[in-house]
Amino acid sequence: MSEPSDAEELAALTTTLKRHLQRRQRAGVGYLAKAAPAPAKTVSPIDQPNKPNVLAGTELDMLGDTQQVFVAESLEDLRAVIGDCQRCKLCSGRTNIVFGIGNPRAKLMFVGEGPGRDEDLQGEPFVGRAGQLLTDIITKGMGLKREDVYICNVVKCRPPENRNPEPDEVAACEPFLKKQIDIVRPEIIVGLGKFAVQTLLNSKVPISKLRGVWASYHGIKLMPTFHPAYLLRNPADKKLVWEDIKQVIKVMRGENA
Ligand code: SF4
């Protein structure tokens, strides 16, 4: 029997992937958006009931660079796909990729900007002083354990001198965040700080205007609030974050926000 040609192998792979994606679609599992250009996202009140919780995307992704990300079915799969990632220039300065941590079925997800020095060294998000403040918000403020929620960042490698990630770095890393959200499927996302919130909402509106107002990330309730690092510099604004967190607690309890 002759060996299959490259074209036949490609056709077989395409068929397998199509079937896999069709099964996921029938199961209601969302598709991953293309890395660039980012789909338009709008700020809206709490998402409408019955709105499908599906991330935007196209079937063309399955043959693109994000194919492996696209078909990852667990956080472990996704972390394996990221591997020793060199997809953007942030790889050159990192000690560890800071993937994310917490309950893979969490109802509540926190998304920050990117790892700082402590996070880079330990490979875990929000472990420095700002991380301790976030942990206090989760444990003392919300009465949850850190392991009850899921915590990650927009970019997985530390930007030099803690500068903001650049657009090409976000474009390279954003598929991983989208897929993390797709896999965890939280009921609520808390966006921590200007950069994370503006990235999630594809918006340039200042965080001071966005915070405290429910928005929607592909049908998932999104509460924008200040970053804990900002609160370390501006402790007077902790009361504003507490107002935002109280809204999150209400929704988690099934009360109207
Ligand atoms: S920031 Fe993201 S895309 Fe860039 S090297 Fe790290 S893991 Fe890869």
Coordinates of C-alpha atoms and ligand atoms in Angstrom, one line a residue:
M1 CA 0.0 0.0 0.0
S2 CA 1.5 3.4 -1.0
E3 CA 2.2 6.2 1.6
P4 CA -0.4 9.0 1.6
S5 CA 0.7 12.2 -0.1
D6 CA 1.2 15.5 1.7
A7 CA -2.0 16.7 0.2
E8 CA -3.9 13.7 1.5
E9 CA -2.4 14.0 4.9
L10 CA -3.4 17.7 5.0
A11 CA -6.9 16.9 3.9
A12 CA -7.2 14.2 6.6
L13 CA -6.0 16.7 9.2
T14 CA -8.4 19.3 8.1
T15 CA -11.3 16.9 8.2
T16 CA -10.3 15.8 11.7
L17 CA -10.0 19.4 13.0
K18 CA -13.3 20.3 11.4
R19 CA -15.1 17.4 13.1
H20 CA -13.5 18.3 16.4
L21 CA -14.6 21.9 16.1
Q22 CA -18.1 21.0 15.0
R23 CA -18.4 18.8 18.1
R24 CA -17.2 21.6 20.3
Q25 CA -19.6 24.0 18.7
R26 CA -22.5 21.5 19.2
A27 CA -21.4 21.3 22.8
G28 CA -21.6 25.0 23.2
V29 CA -17.8 25.5 23.6
G30 CA -16.7 28.9 22.3
Y31 CA -14.3 29.5 19.5
L32 CA -11.1 31.5 19.9
A33 CA -10.9 34.9 18.2
K34 CA -8.0 35.6 15.8
A35 CA -5.1 37.4 17.5
A36 CA -5.3 40.4 15.2
P37 CA -7.2 42.4 14.3
A38 CA -9.1 42.3 17.6
P39 CA -12.8 42.1 17.3
A40 CA -14.8 45.2 18.3
K41 CA -15.9 45.0 22.0
T42 CA -18.4 47.3 23.5
V43 CA -19.0 48.4 27.1
S44 CA -22.6 47.5 28.0
P45 CA -24.7 47.1 31.1
I46 CA -24.9 43.5 32.5
D47 CA -25.1 41.1 29.6
Q48 CA -28.6 40.2 28.4
P49 CA -30.1 37.0 29.6
N50 CA -29.8 34.1 27.1
K51 CA -27.0 35.7 25.3
P52 CA -24.7 32.9 24.2
N53 CA -21.5 32.8 26.1
V54 CA -19.3 32.2 23.0
L55 CA -16.1 33.9 22.1
A56 CA -16.0 35.3 18.6
G57 CA -13.8 33.6 16.0
T58 CA -13.7 32.0 12.7
E59 CA -13.1 28.5 11.5
L60 CA -10.1 29.8 9.5
D61 CA -8.3 29.9 12.8
M62 CA -8.0 26.2 12.8
L63 CA -5.5 26.4 10.0
G64 CA -3.7 29.5 11.3
D65 CA -0.9 30.1 13.9
T66 CA -3.3 29.7 16.7
Q67 CA -4.5 26.3 15.7
Q68 CA -3.0 24.5 18.7
V69 CA -4.3 27.1 21.1
F70 CA -7.7 26.8 19.4
V71 CA -8.0 23.1 20.1
A72 CA -6.6 23.1 23.7
E73 CA -9.4 21.6 25.9
S74 CA -7.8 22.2 29.3
L75 CA -5.5 24.7 31.0
E76 CA -2.8 21.9 31.1
D77 CA -3.2 21.6 27.3
L78 CA -2.9 25.3 26.8
R79 CA 0.1 25.6 29.1
A80 CA 1.8 22.8 27.1
V81 CA 1.0 24.7 23.8
I82 CA 2.6 27.8 25.2
G83 CA 5.7 25.8 26.0
D84 CA 8.9 27.9 26.1
C85 CA 7.1 30.6 24.2
Q86 CA 9.2 33.0 22.0
R87 CA 6.2 34.5 20.2
C88 CA 7.1 38.1 21.3
K89 CA 10.1 40.0 22.5
L90 CA 9.1 39.8 26.2
C91 CA 10.6 36.2 26.2
S92 CA 14.1 37.6 26.3
G93 CA 13.8 39.2 29.7
R94 CA 11.7 36.7 31.6
T95 CA 12.7 34.2 34.3
N96 CA 9.4 32.3 34.2
I97 CA 6.3 32.4 32.1
V98 CA 3.5 33.4 34.5
F99 CA 0.6 31.4 33.1
G100 CA -2.1 31.8 35.8
I101 CA -3.3 30.0 38.9
G102 CA -6.4 29.0 40.7
N103 CA -9.5 27.0 40.2
P104 CA -10.0 25.9 36.6
R105 CA -13.7 26.0 37.1
A106 CA -13.8 29.3 39.0
K107 CA -16.9 31.5 38.9
L108 CA -14.7 34.5 39.5
M109 CA -11.6 35.4 37.5
F110 CA -9.2 38.3 38.1
V111 CA -7.2 39.6 35.1
G112 CA -4.2 41.9 35.6
E113 CA -1.7 43.5 33.3
G114 CA 1.5 41.4 33.4
P115 CA 3.9 39.9 35.9
G116 CA 6.2 42.1 38.0
R117 CA 9.5 41.2 39.5
D118 CA 8.2 38.8 42.2
E119 CA 5.8 37.1 39.9
D120 CA 8.6 36.7 37.3
L121 CA 10.8 35.1 39.8
Q122 CA 8.2 32.8 41.3
G123 CA 6.2 32.0 38.2
E124 CA 2.9 32.9 39.9
P125 CA 0.7 35.9 39.4
F126 CA 0.1 38.5 42.1
V127 CA 2.5 37.4 44.7
G128 CA 4.3 40.6 45.6
R129 CA 2.9 43.5 47.7
A130 CA 0.2 44.2 45.2
G131 CA -0.6 40.5 45.2
Q132 CA -0.9 40.5 48.9
L133 CA -3.4 43.3 48.6
L134 CA -5.4 41.3 46.0
T135 CA -5.3 38.2 48.3
D136 CA -6.7 40.4 51.1
I137 CA -9.5 41.5 48.8
I138 CA -10.3 37.9 48.0
T139 CA -10.0 36.4 51.5
K140 CA -10.8 39.2 53.9
G141 CA -13.1 41.2 51.6
M142 CA -15.0 38.5 49.8
G143 CA -14.6 35.6 52.2
L144 CA -13.1 33.3 49.5
K145 CA -9.9 31.5 49.3
R146 CA -7.3 32.4 46.7
E147 CA -7.6 28.9 45.3
D148 CA -11.4 29.4 44.8
V149 CA -10.8 32.0 42.0
Y150 CA -8.6 32.1 38.9
I151 CA -5.9 34.7 38.5
C152 CA -3.9 35.6 35.4
N153 CA -2.6 38.5 33.4
V154 CA -2.9 39.9 29.8
V155 CA 0.7 39.0 29.1
K156 CA 2.5 36.1 30.6
C157 CA 6.0 37.4 30.6
R158 CA 7.4 40.4 32.6
P159 CA 7.8 43.6 30.6
P160 CA 11.2 45.2 31.3
E161 CA 11.1 47.8 34.1
N162 CA 7.4 47.0 34.5
R163 CA 6.5 49.1 31.5
N164 CA 3.2 48.6 29.8
P165 CA 3.1 45.7 27.3
E166 CA 3.3 47.0 23.7
P167 CA 0.6 46.3 21.1
D168 CA 2.5 43.6 19.3
E169 CA 3.2 41.8 22.6
V170 CA -0.5 41.9 23.5
A171 CA -1.4 40.7 20.1
A172 CA 1.0 37.8 20.4
C173 CA -0.2 36.8 23.9
E174 CA -3.9 37.7 23.8
P175 CA -4.9 34.3 22.3
F176 CA -3.7 32.6 25.5
L177 CA -5.8 34.9 27.7
K178 CA -8.9 34.4 25.5
K179 CA -8.4 30.7 25.6
Q180 CA -7.9 30.7 29.4
I181 CA -11.2 32.6 29.7
D182 CA -12.8 30.2 27.2
I183 CA -11.7 27.1 29.3
V184 CA -12.4 28.5 32.8
R185 CA -15.7 30.1 31.7
P186 CA -16.1 32.3 34.7
E187 CA -19.4 34.0 35.5
I188 CA -17.6 37.2 36.4
I189 CA -14.3 38.8 35.4
V190 CA -12.7 41.5 37.5
G191 CA -10.4 43.6 35.3
L192 CA -7.6 45.0 37.4
G193 CA -6.3 48.3 36.2
K194 CA -6.3 50.5 33.2
F195 CA -4.3 48.2 30.9
A196 CA -6.2 45.0 31.6
V197 CA -9.6 46.6 31.3
Q198 CA -8.8 48.6 28.2
T199 CA -7.4 45.5 26.6
L200 CA -10.4 43.3 27.5
L201 CA -12.8 46.0 26.3
N202 CA -10.7 47.2 23.4
S203 CA -11.3 50.7 24.7
K204 CA -9.2 53.8 25.4
V205 CA -11.7 55.2 28.0
P206 CA -9.8 56.0 31.2
I207 CA -10.1 53.5 34.0
S208 CA -11.4 56.2 36.3
K209 CA -14.5 56.3 34.0
L210 CA -14.8 52.6 33.4
R211 CA -14.4 51.4 37.0
G212 CA -17.4 50.5 39.0
V213 CA -19.6 50.1 35.9
W214 CA -20.6 46.6 34.7
A215 CA -19.3 45.8 31.2
S216 CA -19.5 42.7 29.1
Y217 CA -16.7 40.6 27.7
H218 CA -18.2 38.3 25.1
G219 CA -21.3 37.8 27.3
I220 CA -19.3 37.5 30.6
K221 CA -19.9 40.1 33.2
L222 CA -16.9 42.3 33.6
M223 CA -16.3 44.6 36.5
P224 CA -13.4 47.1 35.9
T225 CA -11.6 48.3 39.0
F226 CA -8.2 49.8 40.0
H227 CA -5.1 47.6 40.0
P228 CA -3.8 46.7 43.5
A229 CA -0.4 48.3 42.6
Y230 CA -2.3 51.6 42.1
L231 CA -3.9 51.2 45.5
L232 CA -0.5 50.9 47.1
R233 CA 0.3 54.3 45.7
N234 CA -3.2 55.7 46.3
P235 CA -4.6 54.1 49.4
A236 CA -7.5 56.6 49.6
D237 CA -9.0 54.9 46.5
K238 CA -9.3 51.5 48.3
K239 CA -12.8 52.5 49.2
L240 CA -13.7 52.8 45.5
V241 CA -12.4 49.3 44.9
W242 CA -14.4 48.0 47.8
E243 CA -17.5 49.5 46.3
D244 CA -16.7 47.6 43.0
I245 CA -16.1 44.4 44.9
K246 CA -19.3 44.7 46.8
Q247 CA -21.1 44.8 43.5
V248 CA -19.3 41.6 42.5
I249 CA -20.3 39.9 45.8
K250 CA -23.9 40.9 45.2
V251 CA -24.0 39.3 41.8
M252 CA -22.2 36.2 43.0
R253 CA -24.9 35.9 45.7
G254 CA -27.6 36.1 43.0
E255 CA -28.7 39.6 44.1
N256 CA -29.2 42.3 41.6
A257 CA -26.2 44.6 41.2
Ligands
SF4_1 S1 4.4 37.5 26.6 FE1 3.1 35.8 25.9 S2 3.5 35.8 23.6 FE2 5.2 36.9 24.6 S3 6.8 35.4 24.9 FE3 5.6 35.5 26.8 S4 4.0 33.9 26.7 FE4 4.9 34.3 24.6

